Amino acid sequence: QVQLVESGGGLVQAGGSLRLSCVASGAISNILKMGWYRQAPGNQRDLVATITPGDVTYYGDSMKGRVTISTNSAKNTVYLQMNSLKPGDTAVYYCNAIVRWQATASWGQGTQVTVSA
């Protein structure tokens, strides 16, 4: 099993930046892909970005051009650099991992991002 812990959320003014971190523990060598999703109240959970251990990235439409996903050299931490934040980006941001031989994806507990106007 892989466990995920997010950090870095908070309150920021519109136009500001935040960097989220997600630390994975457990069977990290079995991770096939990690990513960030977000969910605002009353909305579905949407993909923000994903990255593979080989640093292949994919960005969802919601924040494309304003976010960058990256990992550390140990491939156990994933970062989400968010720039030019808007009030509409206010949501709980969740870290996700797709893990080989694990029946379901791993999810973190979420970190709140609030963008004030």
Backbone atoms as SQL, in Angstrom:
CREATE TABLE atoms (id INTEGER PRIMARY KEY, chain TEXT, resi INTEGER, resn TEXT, atom TEXT, x REAL, y REAL, z REAL);
INSERT INTO atoms VALUES
  (1, 'A', 1, 'GLN', 'N', 0.834, -1.194, 0.000),
  (2, 'A', 1, 'GLN', 'CA', 0.000, 0.000, 0.000),
  (3, 'A', 1, 'GLN', 'C', 0.871, 1.247, 0.000),
  (4, 'A', 2, 'VAL', 'N', 0.340, 2.284, -0.613),
  (5, 'A', 2, 'VAL', 'CA', 1.008, 3.587, -0.640),
  (6, 'A', 2, 'VAL', 'C', 0.143, 4.575, 0.119),
  (7, 'A', 3, 'GLN', 'N', 0.767, 5.330, 0.997),
  (8, 'A', 3, 'GLN', 'CA', 0.079, 6.385, 1.740),
  (9, 'A', 3, 'GLN', 'C', 0.569, 7.743, 1.248),
  (10, 'A', 4, 'LEU', 'N', -0.351, 8.702, 1.232),
  (11, 'A', 4, 'LEU', 'CA', -0.054, 10.032, 0.706),
  (12, 'A', 4, 'LEU', 'C', -0.423, 11.093, 1.730),
  (13, 'A', 5, 'VAL', 'N', 0.449, 12.074, 1.894),
  (14, 'A', 5, 'VAL', 'CA', 0.184, 13.184, 2.798),
  (15, 'A', 5, 'VAL', 'C', 0.472, 14.487, 2.068),
  (16, 'A', 6, 'GLU', 'N', -0.561, 15.326, 1.954),
  (17, 'A', 6, 'GLU', 'CA', -0.418, 16.610, 1.272),
  (18, 'A', 6, 'GLU', 'C', -0.119, 17.724, 2.279),
  (19, 'A', 7, 'SER', 'N', 0.480, 18.771, 1.767),
  (20, 'A', 7, 'SER', 'CA', 0.697, 19.981, 2.556),
  (21, 'A', 7, 'SER', 'C', 0.841, 21.158, 1.603),
  (22, 'A', 8, 'GLY', 'N', 0.804, 22.354, 2.160),
  (23, 'A', 8, 'GLY', 'CA', 1.062, 23.553, 1.369),
  (24, 'A', 8, 'GLY', 'C', -0.155, 24.381, 1.029),
  (25, 'A', 9, 'GLY', 'N', -1.334, 23.899, 1.378),
  (26, 'A', 9, 'GLY', 'CA', -2.515, 24.699, 1.099),
  (27, 'A', 9, 'GLY', 'C', -2.596, 25.906, 2.023),
  (28, 'A', 10, 'GLY', 'N', -3.556, 26.762, 1.743),
  (29, 'A', 10, 'GLY', 'CA', -3.732, 27.947, 2.575),
  (30, 'A', 10, 'GLY', 'C', -4.566, 28.991, 1.888),
  (31, 'A', 11, 'LEU', 'N', -4.505, 30.190, 2.442),
  (32, 'A', 11, 'LEU', 'CA', -5.247, 31.325, 1.916),
  (33, 'A', 11, 'LEU', 'C', -4.291, 32.225, 1.148),
  (34, 'A', 12, 'VAL', 'N', -4.692, 32.589, -0.054),
  (35, 'A', 12, 'VAL', 'CA', -3.852, 33.452, -0.890),
  (36, 'A', 12, 'VAL', 'C', -4.753, 34.422, -1.648),
  (37, 'A', 13, 'GLN', 'N', -4.241, 35.579, -1.955),
  (38, 'A', 13, 'GLN', 'CA', -5.007, 36.542, -2.730),
  (39, 'A', 13, 'GLN', 'C', -4.973, 36.187, -4.214),
  (40, 'A', 14, 'ALA', 'N', -5.978, 36.625, -4.920),
  (41, 'A', 14, 'ALA', 'CA', -6.018, 36.409, -6.357),
  (42, 'A', 14, 'ALA', 'C', -4.741, 36.960, -7.000),
  (43, 'A', 15, 'GLY', 'N', -4.210, 36.162, -7.925),
  (44, 'A', 15, 'GLY', 'CA', -2.956, 36.527, -8.573),
  (45, 'A', 15, 'GLY', 'C', -1.735, 35.956, -7.896),
  (46, 'A', 16, 'GLY', 'N', -1.924, 35.411, -6.721),
  (47, 'A', 16, 'GLY', 'CA', -0.808, 34.854, -5.967),
  (48, 'A', 16, 'GLY', 'C', -0.467, 33.441, -6.379),
  (49, 'A', 17, 'SER', 'N', 0.492, 32.884, -5.652),
  (50, 'A', 17, 'SER', 'CA', 1.011, 31.545, -5.949),
  (51, 'A', 17, 'SER', 'C', 1.037, 30.693, -4.690),
  (52, 'A', 18, 'LEU', 'N', 0.967, 29.401, -4.898),
  (53, 'A', 18, 'LEU', 'CA', 1.132, 28.420, -3.823),
  (54, 'A', 18, 'LEU', 'C', 1.835, 27.208, -4.406),
  (55, 'A', 19, 'ARG', 'N', 2.567, 26.504, -3.564),
  (56, 'A', 19, 'ARG', 'CA', 3.154, 25.230, -3.967),
  (57, 'A', 19, 'ARG', 'C', 2.669, 24.158, -3.015),
  (58, 'A', 20, 'LEU', 'N', 2.008, 23.168, -3.574),
  (59, 'A', 20, 'LEU', 'CA', 1.539, 22.030, -2.799),
  (60, 'A', 20, 'LEU', 'C', 2.565, 20.910, -2.880),
  (61, 'A', 21, 'SER', 'N', 2.652, 20.156, -1.796),
  (62, 'A', 21, 'SER', 'CA', 3.537, 18.993, -1.753),
  (63, 'A', 21, 'SER', 'C', 2.744, 17.763, -1.362),
  (64, 'A', 22, 'CYS', 'N', 3.169, 16.632, -1.867),
  (65, 'A', 22, 'CYS', 'CA', 2.548, 15.349, -1.523),
  (66, 'A', 22, 'CYS', 'C', 3.667, 14.341, -1.329),
  (67, 'A', 23, 'VAL', 'N', 3.756, 13.824, -0.121),
  (68, 'A', 23, 'VAL', 'CA', 4.788, 12.840, 0.197),
  (69, 'A', 23, 'VAL', 'C', 4.174, 11.454, 0.217),
  (70, 'A', 24, 'ALA', 'N', 4.758, 10.562, -0.543),
  (71, 'A', 24, 'ALA', 'CA', 4.297, 9.179, -0.601),
  (72, 'A', 24, 'ALA', 'C', 5.177, 8.300, 0.273),
  (73, 'A', 25, 'SER', 'N', 4.560, 7.325, 0.921),
  (74, 'A', 25, 'SER', 'CA', 5.309, 6.346, 1.710),
  (75, 'A', 25, 'SER', 'C', 4.711, 4.969, 1.455),
  (76, 'A', 26, 'GLY', 'N', 5.490, 3.949, 1.817),
  (77, 'A', 26, 'GLY', 'CA', 5.044, 2.580, 1.561),
  (78, 'A', 26, 'GLY', 'C', 5.717, 2.035, 0.310),
  (79, 'A', 27, 'ALA', 'N', 4.949, 1.377, -0.520),
  (80, 'A', 27, 'ALA', 'CA', 5.481, 0.706, -1.712),
  (81, 'A', 27, 'ALA', 'C', 5.660, 1.686, -2.870),
  (82, 'A', 28, 'ILE', 'N', 6.511, 2.686, -2.679),
  (83, 'A', 28, 'ILE', 'CA', 6.630, 3.747, -3.683),
  (84, 'A', 28, 'ILE', 'C', 7.249, 3.241, -4.986),
  (85, 'A', 29, 'SER', 'N', 7.983, 2.145, -4.938),
  (86, 'A', 29, 'SER', 'CA', 8.568, 1.619, -6.179),
  (87, 'A', 29, 'SER', 'C', 7.494, 1.076, -7.112),
  (88, 'A', 30, 'ASN', 'N', 6.286, 0.858, -6.588),
  (89, 'A', 30, 'ASN', 'CA', 5.185, 0.348, -7.404),
  (90, 'A', 30, 'ASN', 'C', 4.296, 1.451, -7.967),
  (91, 'A', 31, 'ILE', 'N', 4.636, 2.703, -7.708),
  (92, 'A', 31, 'ILE', 'CA', 3.809, 3.804, -8.195),
  (93, 'A', 31, 'ILE', 'C', 3.969, 3.940, -9.703),
  (94, 'A', 32, 'LEU', 'N', 2.855, 3.943, -10.396),
  (95, 'A', 32, 'LEU', 'CA', 2.837, 4.092, -11.851),
  (96, 'A', 32, 'LEU', 'C', 2.610, 5.549, -12.276),
  (97, 'A', 33, 'LYS', 'N', 1.877, 6.265, -11.482),
  (98, 'A', 33, 'LYS', 'CA', 1.558, 7.641, -11.808),
  (99, 'A', 33, 'LYS', 'C', 1.082, 8.332, -10.539),
  (100, 'A', 34, 'MET', 'N', 1.439, 9.607, -10.396),
  (101, 'A', 34, 'MET', 'CA', 0.905, 10.428, -9.314),
  (102, 'A', 34, 'MET', 'C', 0.279, 11.671, -9.905),
  (103, 'A', 35, 'GLY', 'N', -0.652, 12.236, -9.156),
  (104, 'A', 35, 'GLY', 'CA', -1.317, 13.414, -9.698),
  (105, 'A', 35, 'GLY', 'C', -2.034, 14.215, -8.640),
  (106, 'A', 36, 'TRP', 'N', -2.560, 15.327, -9.104),
  (107, 'A', 36, 'TRP', 'CA', -3.346, 16.219, -8.267),
  (108, 'A', 36, 'TRP', 'C', -4.731, 16.376, -8.871),
  (109, 'A', 37, 'TYR', 'N', -5.710, 16.329, -7.990),
  (110, 'A', 37, 'TYR', 'CA', -7.095, 16.591, -8.350),
  (111, 'A', 37, 'TYR', 'C', -7.615, 17.675, -7.415),
  (112, 'A', 38, 'ARG', 'N', -8.732, 18.282, -7.788),
  (113, 'A', 38, 'ARG', 'CA', -9.324, 19.266, -6.902),
  (114, 'A', 38, 'ARG', 'C', -10.837, 19.102, -6.913),
  (115, 'A', 39, 'GLN', 'N', -11.433, 19.502, -5.785),
  (116, 'A', 39, 'GLN', 'CA', -12.882, 19.398, -5.661),
  (117, 'A', 39, 'GLN', 'C', -13.397, 20.595, -4.876),
  (118, 'A', 40, 'ALA', 'N', -14.238, 21.365, -5.533),
  (119, 'A', 40, 'ALA', 'CA', -14.914, 22.486, -4.888),
  (120, 'A', 40, 'ALA', 'C', -16.270, 22.004, -4.376),
  (121, 'A', 41, 'PRO', 'N', -16.835, 22.663, -3.377),
  (122, 'A', 41, 'PRO', 'CA', -18.133, 22.233, -2.833),
  (123, 'A', 41, 'PRO', 'C', -19.180, 22.134, -3.927),
  (124, 'A', 42, 'GLY', 'N', -19.875, 21.001, -3.957),
  (125, 'A', 42, 'GLY', 'CA', -20.933, 20.793, -4.932),
  (126, 'A', 42, 'GLY', 'C', -20.470, 20.375, -6.304),
  (127, 'A', 43, 'ASN', 'N', -19.158, 20.280, -6.483),
  (128, 'A', 43, 'ASN', 'CA', -18.612, 19.917, -7.796),
  (129, 'A', 43, 'ASN', 'C', -17.983, 18.537, -7.749),
  (130, 'A', 44, 'GLN', 'N', -17.766, 17.972, -8.920),
  (131, 'A', 44, 'GLN', 'CA', -17.051, 16.697, -8.988),
  (132, 'A', 44, 'GLN', 'C', -15.560, 16.946, -8.811),
  (133, 'A', 45, 'ARG', 'N', -14.843, 15.865, -8.554),
  (134, 'A', 45, 'ARG', 'CA', -13.390, 15.958, -8.414),
  (135, 'A', 45, 'ARG', 'C', -12.774, 15.992, -9.813),
  (136, 'A', 46, 'ASP', 'N', -11.992, 17.017, -10.084),
  (137, 'A', 46, 'ASP', 'CA', -11.417, 17.226, -11.415),
  (138, 'A', 46, 'ASP', 'C', -9.910, 17.032, -11.410),
  (139, 'A', 47, 'LEU', 'N', -9.413, 16.527, -12.513),
  (140, 'A', 47, 'LEU', 'CA', -7.973, 16.347, -12.687),
  (141, 'A', 47, 'LEU', 'C', -7.290, 17.694, -12.887),
  (142, 'A', 48, 'VAL', 'N', -6.193, 17.890, -12.166),
  (143, 'A', 48, 'VAL', 'CA', -5.359, 19.078, -12.384),
  (144, 'A', 48, 'VAL', 'C', -4.125, 18.702, -13.205),
  (145, 'A', 49, 'ALA', 'N', -3.392, 17.691, -12.732),
  (146, 'A', 49, 'ALA', 'CA', -2.182, 17.292, -13.441),
  (147, 'A', 49, 'ALA', 'C', -1.724, 15.932, -12.946),
  (148, 'A', 50, 'THR', 'N', -0.987, 15.223, -13.805),
  (149, 'A', 50, 'THR', 'CA', -0.382, 13.955, -13.421),
  (150, 'A', 50, 'THR', 'C', 1.051, 13.902, -13.887),
  (151, 'A', 51, 'ILE', 'N', 1.815, 12.995, -13.268),
  (152, 'A', 51, 'ILE', 'CA', 3.215, 12.807, -13.651),
  (153, 'A', 51, 'ILE', 'C', 3.602, 11.363, -13.401),
  (154, 'A', 52, 'THR', 'N', 4.407, 10.827, -14.295),
  (155, 'A', 52, 'THR', 'CA', 4.893, 9.467, -14.131),
  (156, 'A', 52, 'THR', 'C', 6.305, 9.483, -13.546),
  (157, 'A', 53, 'PRO', 'N', 6.800, 8.322, -13.088),
  (158, 'A', 53, 'PRO', 'CA', 8.182, 8.279, -12.600),
  (159, 'A', 53, 'PRO', 'C', 9.203, 8.700, -13.663),
  (160, 'A', 54, 'GLY', 'N', 8.823, 8.575, -14.924),
  (161, 'A', 54, 'GLY', 'CA', 9.691, 9.023, -16.000),
  (162, 'A', 54, 'GLY', 'C', 9.504, 10.478, -16.360),
  (163, 'A', 55, 'ASP', 'N', 8.752, 11.208, -15.528),
  (164, 'A', 55, 'ASP', 'CA', 8.529, 12.651, -15.681),
  (165, 'A', 55, 'ASP', 'C', 7.686, 13.007, -16.899),
  (166, 'A', 56, 'VAL', 'N', 6.860, 12.081, -17.331),
  (167, 'A', 56, 'VAL', 'CA', 5.879, 12.417, -18.362),
  (168, 'A', 56, 'VAL', 'C', 4.703, 13.086, -17.667),
  (169, 'A', 57, 'THR', 'N', 4.350, 14.269, -18.123),
  (170, 'A', 57, 'THR', 'CA', 3.304, 15.051, -17.453),
  (171, 'A', 57, 'THR', 'C', 2.064, 15.192, -18.325),
  (172, 'A', 58, 'TYR', 'N', 0.965, 15.412, -17.655),
  (173, 'A', 58, 'TYR', 'CA', -0.301, 15.687, -18.331),
  (174, 'A', 58, 'TYR', 'C', -1.044, 16.712, -17.498),
  (175, 'A', 59, 'TYR', 'N', -1.643, 17.689, -18.184),
  (176, 'A', 59, 'TYR', 'CA', -2.372, 18.733, -17.486),
  (177, 'A', 59, 'TYR', 'C', -3.823, 18.747, -17.930),
  (178, 'A', 60, 'GLY', 'N', -4.711, 18.820, -16.962),
  (179, 'A', 60, 'GLY', 'CA', -6.120, 18.979, -17.266),
  (180, 'A', 60, 'GLY', 'C', -6.410, 20.402, -17.722),
  (181, 'A', 61, 'ASP', 'N', -7.569, 20.592, -18.262),
  (182, 'A', 61, 'ASP', 'CA', -7.909, 21.894, -18.821),
  (183, 'A', 61, 'ASP', 'C', -8.110, 22.970, -17.761),
  (184, 'A', 62, 'SER', 'N', -8.485, 22.550, -16.541),
  (185, 'A', 62, 'SER', 'CA', -8.920, 23.521, -15.545),
  (186, 'A', 62, 'SER', 'C', -7.840, 24.534, -15.165),
  (187, 'A', 63, 'MET', 'N', -6.587, 24.124, -15.118),
  (188, 'A', 63, 'MET', 'CA', -5.522, 25.025, -14.672),
  (189, 'A', 63, 'MET', 'C', -4.326, 25.037, -15.619),
  (190, 'A', 64, 'LYS', 'N', -4.509, 24.484, -16.801),
  (191, 'A', 64, 'LYS', 'CA', -3.398, 24.389, -17.751),
  (192, 'A', 64, 'LYS', 'C', -2.802, 25.762, -18.027),
  (193, 'A', 65, 'GLY', 'N', -1.475, 25.829, -17.999),
  (194, 'A', 65, 'GLY', 'CA', -0.786, 27.091, -18.233),
  (195, 'A', 65, 'GLY', 'C', -0.497, 27.871, -16.969),
  (196, 'A', 66, 'ARG', 'N', -1.123, 27.450, -15.869),
  (197, 'A', 66, 'ARG', 'CA', -0.907, 28.152, -14.593),
  (198, 'A', 66, 'ARG', 'C', -0.309, 27.246, -13.536),
  (199, 'A', 67, 'VAL', 'N', -0.152, 25.983, -13.838),
  (200, 'A', 67, 'VAL', 'CA', 0.406, 25.039, -12.872),
  (201, 'A', 67, 'VAL', 'C', 1.533, 24.229, -13.495),
  (202, 'A', 68, 'THR', 'N', 2.430, 23.779, -12.625),
  (203, 'A', 68, 'THR', 'CA', 3.509, 22.895, -13.027),
  (204, 'A', 68, 'THR', 'C', 3.609, 21.780, -12.011),
  (205, 'A', 69, 'ILE', 'N', 3.599, 20.537, -12.497),
  (206, 'A', 69, 'ILE', 'CA', 3.754, 19.384, -11.624),
  (207, 'A', 69, 'ILE', 'C', 5.182, 18.871, -11.761),
  (208, 'A', 70, 'SER', 'N', 5.758, 18.436, -10.649),
  (209, 'A', 70, 'SER', 'CA', 7.133, 17.940, -10.676),
  (210, 'A', 70, 'SER', 'C', 7.333, 16.957, -9.526),
  (211, 'A', 71, 'THR', 'N', 8.453, 16.250, -9.571),
  (212, 'A', 71, 'THR', 'CA', 8.796, 15.319, -8.502),
  (213, 'A', 71, 'THR', 'C', 10.218, 15.567, -8.032),
  (214, 'A', 72, 'ASN', 'N', 10.548, 14.983, -6.897),
  (215, 'A', 72, 'ASN', 'CA', 11.940, 15.048, -6.434),
  (216, 'A', 72, 'ASN', 'C', 12.720, 13.863, -7.009),
  (217, 'A', 73, 'SER', 'N', 13.997, 13.838, -6.765),
  (218, 'A', 73, 'SER', 'CA', 14.842, 12.798, -7.356),
  (219, 'A', 73, 'SER', 'C', 14.501, 11.417, -6.807),
  (220, 'A', 74, 'ALA', 'N', 14.024, 11.343, -5.588),
  (221, 'A', 74, 'ALA', 'CA', 13.662, 10.057, -4.995),
  (222, 'A', 74, 'ALA', 'C', 12.308, 9.559, -5.478),
  (223, 'A', 75, 'LYS', 'N', 11.601, 10.383, -6.202),
  (224, 'A', 75, 'LYS', 'CA', 10.267, 10.055, -6.740),
  (225, 'A', 75, 'LYS', 'C', 9.269, 9.709, -5.650),
  (226, 'A', 76, 'ASN', 'N', 9.458, 10.269, -4.462),
  (227, 'A', 76, 'ASN', 'CA', 8.481, 10.019, -3.407),
  (228, 'A', 76, 'ASN', 'C', 7.720, 11.277, -3.017),
  (229, 'A', 77, 'THR', 'N', 8.009, 12.366, -3.670),
  (230, 'A', 77, 'THR', 'CA', 7.305, 13.621, -3.393),
  (231, 'A', 77, 'THR', 'C', 6.905, 14.265, -4.709),
  (232, 'A', 78, 'VAL', 'N', 5.668, 14.690, -4.769),
  (233, 'A', 78, 'VAL', 'CA', 5.162, 15.380, -5.952),
  (234, 'A', 78, 'VAL', 'C', 4.762, 16.791, -5.549),
  (235, 'A', 79, 'TYR', 'N', 5.120, 17.732, -6.387),
  (236, 'A', 79, 'TYR', 'CA', 4.830, 19.126, -6.127),
  (237, 'A', 79, 'TYR', 'C', 3.836, 19.653, -7.177),
  (238, 'A', 80, 'LEU', 'N', 3.051, 20.619, -6.753),
  (239, 'A', 80, 'LEU', 'CA', 2.189, 21.335, -7.690),
  (240, 'A', 80, 'LEU', 'C', 2.393, 22.828, -7.466),
  (241, 'A', 81, 'GLN', 'N', 3.084, 23.446, -8.399),
  (242, 'A', 81, 'GLN', 'CA', 3.291, 24.888, -8.336),
  (243, 'A', 81, 'GLN', 'C', 2.121, 25.555, -9.038),
  (244, 'A', 82, 'MET', 'N', 1.411, 26.400, -8.310),
  (245, 'A', 82, 'MET', 'CA', 0.227, 27.054, -8.856),
  (246, 'A', 82, 'MET', 'C', 0.457, 28.561, -8.883),
  (247, 'A', 83, 'ASN', 'N', 0.275, 29.157, -10.035),
  (248, 'A', 83, 'ASN', 'CA', 0.484, 30.588, -10.210),
  (249, 'A', 83, 'ASN', 'C', -0.783, 31.260, -10.719),
  (250, 'A', 84, 'SER', 'N', -0.815, 32.579, -10.606),
  (251, 'A', 84, 'SER', 'CA', -1.947, 33.370, -11.106),
  (252, 'A', 84, 'SER', 'C', -3.277, 32.798, -10.620),
  (253, 'A', 85, 'LEU', 'N', -3.327, 32.538, -9.337),
  (254, 'A', 85, 'LEU', 'CA', -4.515, 31.895, -8.779),
  (255, 'A', 85, 'LEU', 'C', -5.723, 32.813, -8.830),
  (256, 'A', 86, 'LYS', 'N', -6.891, 32.180, -9.013),
  (257, 'A', 86, 'LYS', 'CA', -8.151, 32.896, -9.125),
  (258, 'A', 86, 'LYS', 'C', -9.107, 32.404, -8.034),
  (259, 'A', 87, 'PRO', 'N', -10.099, 33.203, -7.685),
  (260, 'A', 87, 'PRO', 'CA', -11.076, 32.721, -6.689),
  (261, 'A', 87, 'PRO', 'C', -11.726, 31.403, -7.098),
  (262, 'A', 88, 'GLY', 'N', -11.886, 31.186, -8.376),
  (263, 'A', 88, 'GLY', 'CA', -12.461, 29.936, -8.865),
  (264, 'A', 88, 'GLY', 'C', -11.587, 28.720, -8.642),
  (265, 'A', 89, 'ASP', 'N', -10.329, 28.951, -8.229),
  (266, 'A', 89, 'ASP', 'CA', -9.434, 27.828, -7.917),
  (267, 'A', 89, 'ASP', 'C', -9.623, 27.340, -6.491),
  (268, 'A', 90, 'THR', 'N', -10.468, 28.010, -5.739),
  (269, 'A', 90, 'THR', 'CA', -10.723, 27.589, -4.366),
  (270, 'A', 90, 'THR', 'C', -11.329, 26.189, -4.354),
  (271, 'A', 91, 'ALA', 'N', -10.675, 25.291, -3.633),
  (272, 'A', 91, 'ALA', 'CA', -11.097, 23.891, -3.608),
  (273, 'A', 91, 'ALA', 'C', -10.222, 23.137, -2.621),
  (274, 'A', 92, 'VAL', 'N', -10.602, 21.903, -2.364),
  (275, 'A', 92, 'VAL', 'CA', -9.708, 20.983, -1.671),
  (276, 'A', 92, 'VAL', 'C', -8.907, 20.259, -2.749),
  (277, 'A', 93, 'TYR', 'N', -7.605, 20.265, -2.590),
  (278, 'A', 93, 'TYR', 'CA', -6.705, 19.631, -3.557),
  (279, 'A', 93, 'TYR', 'C', -6.225, 18.301, -2.978),
  (280, 'A', 94, 'TYR', 'N', -6.392, 17.270, -3.792),
  (281, 'A', 94, 'TYR', 'CA', -6.065, 15.912, -3.366),
  (282, 'A', 94, 'TYR', 'C', -4.919, 15.346, -4.188),
  (283, 'A', 95, 'CYS', 'N', -4.044, 14.654, -3.521),
  (284, 'A', 95, 'CYS', 'CA', -2.983, 13.906, -4.184),
  (285, 'A', 95, 'CYS', 'C', -3.470, 12.484, -4.448),
  (286, 'A', 96, 'ASN', 'N', -3.042, 11.942, -5.566),
  (287, 'A', 96, 'ASN', 'CA', -3.506, 10.622, -6.005),
  (288, 'A', 96, 'ASN', 'C', -2.322, 9.822, -6.523),
  (289, 'A', 97, 'ALA', 'N', -2.347, 8.519, -6.285),
  (290, 'A', 97, 'ALA', 'CA', -1.319, 7.642, -6.847),
  (291, 'A', 97, 'ALA', 'C', -1.960, 6.379, -7.408),
  (292, 'A', 98, 'ILE', 'N', -1.575, 6.046, -8.617),
  (293, 'A', 98, 'ILE', 'CA', -1.939, 4.772, -9.220),
  (294, 'A', 98, 'ILE', 'C', -0.782, 3.822, -8.953),
  (295, 'A', 99, 'VAL', 'N', -1.100, 2.693, -8.337),
  (296, 'A', 99, 'VAL', 'CA', -0.049, 1.820, -7.824),
  (297, 'A', 99, 'VAL', 'C', -0.215, 0.421, -8.404),
  (298, 'A', 100, 'ARG', 'N', 0.854, -0.107, -8.938),
  (299, 'A', 100, 'ARG', 'CA', 0.848, -1.478, -9.468),
  (300, 'A', 100, 'ARG', 'C', 0.445, -2.448, -8.369),
  (301, 'A', 101, 'TRP', 'N', -0.428, -3.389, -8.708),
  (302, 'A', 101, 'TRP', 'CA', -0.898, -4.452, -7.817),
  (303, 'A', 101, 'TRP', 'C', -1.751, -3.934, -6.654),
  (304, 'A', 102, 'GLN', 'N', -2.145, -2.680, -6.693),
  (305, 'A', 102, 'GLN', 'CA', -3.048, -2.153, -5.680),
  (306, 'A', 102, 'GLN', 'C', -4.404, -1.969, -6.342),
  (307, 'A', 103, 'ALA', 'N', -5.439, -2.560, -5.741),
  (308, 'A', 103, 'ALA', 'CA', -6.747, -2.628, -6.401),
  (309, 'A', 103, 'ALA', 'C', -7.343, -1.252, -6.665),
  (310, 'A', 104, 'THR', 'N', -7.140, -0.336, -5.740),
  (311, 'A', 104, 'THR', 'CA', -7.691, 1.009, -5.918),
  (312, 'A', 104, 'THR', 'C', -6.573, 2.028, -5.765),
  (313, 'A', 105, 'ALA', 'N', -6.801, 3.202, -6.296),
  (314, 'A', 105, 'ALA', 'CA', -5.815, 4.269, -6.186),
  (315, 'A', 105, 'ALA', 'C', -5.696, 4.738, -4.738),
  (316, 'A', 106, 'SER', 'N', -4.539, 5.262, -4.419),
  (317, 'A', 106, 'SER', 'CA', -4.336, 5.889, -3.116),
  (318, 'A', 106, 'SER', 'C', -4.697, 7.362, -3.208),
  (319, 'A', 107, 'TRP', 'N', -5.289, 7.866, -2.150),
  (320, 'A', 107, 'TRP', 'CA', -5.641, 9.288, -2.066),
  (321, 'A', 107, 'TRP', 'C', -5.127, 9.863, -0.755),
  (322, 'A', 108, 'GLY', 'N', -4.703, 11.101, -0.807),
  (323, 'A', 108, 'GLY', 'CA', -4.376, 11.803, 0.412),
  (324, 'A', 108, 'GLY', 'C', -5.630, 12.360, 1.062),
  (325, 'A', 109, 'GLN', 'N', -5.419, 13.031, 2.198),
  (326, 'A', 109, 'GLN', 'CA', -6.562, 13.551, 2.944),
  (327, 'A', 109, 'GLN', 'C', -7.061, 14.876, 2.383),
  (328, 'A', 110, 'GLY', 'N', -6.280, 15.492, 1.522),
  (329, 'A', 110, 'GLY', 'CA', -6.661, 16.759, 0.910),
  (330, 'A', 110, 'GLY', 'C', -6.091, 17.952, 1.650),
  (331, 'A', 111, 'THR', 'N', -5.852, 19.015, 0.909),
  (332, 'A', 111, 'THR', 'CA', -5.392, 20.267, 1.501),
  (333, 'A', 111, 'THR', 'C', -6.230, 21.407, 0.903),
  (334, 'A', 112, 'GLN', 'N', -6.700, 22.272, 1.765),
  (335, 'A', 112, 'GLN', 'CA', -7.598, 23.349, 1.343),
  (336, 'A', 112, 'GLN', 'C', -6.803, 24.499, 0.743),
  (337, 'A', 113, 'VAL', 'N', -7.239, 24.935, -0.421),
  (338, 'A', 113, 'VAL', 'CA', -6.709, 26.145, -1.053),
  (339, 'A', 113, 'VAL', 'C', -7.856, 27.127, -1.192),
  (340, 'A', 114, 'THR', 'N', -7.668, 28.307, -0.626),
  (341, 'A', 114, 'THR', 'CA', -8.688, 29.348, -0.708),
  (342, 'A', 114, 'THR', 'C', -8.066, 30.590, -1.333),
  (343, 'A', 115, 'VAL', 'N', -8.675, 31.065, -2.401),
  (344, 'A', 115, 'VAL', 'CA', -8.174, 32.237, -3.111),
  (345, 'A', 115, 'VAL', 'C', -9.189, 33.364, -2.929),
  (346, 'A', 116, 'SER', 'N', -8.744, 34.432, -2.316),
  (347, 'A', 116, 'SER', 'CA', -9.629, 35.569, -2.070),
  (348, 'A', 116, 'SER', 'C', -9.538, 36.578, -3.209),
  (349, 'A', 117, 'ALA', 'N', -10.645, 37.265, -3.430),
  (350, 'A', 117, 'ALA', 'CA', -10.693, 38.242, -4.533),
  (351, 'A', 117, 'ALA', 'C', -9.922, 39.506, -4.190);
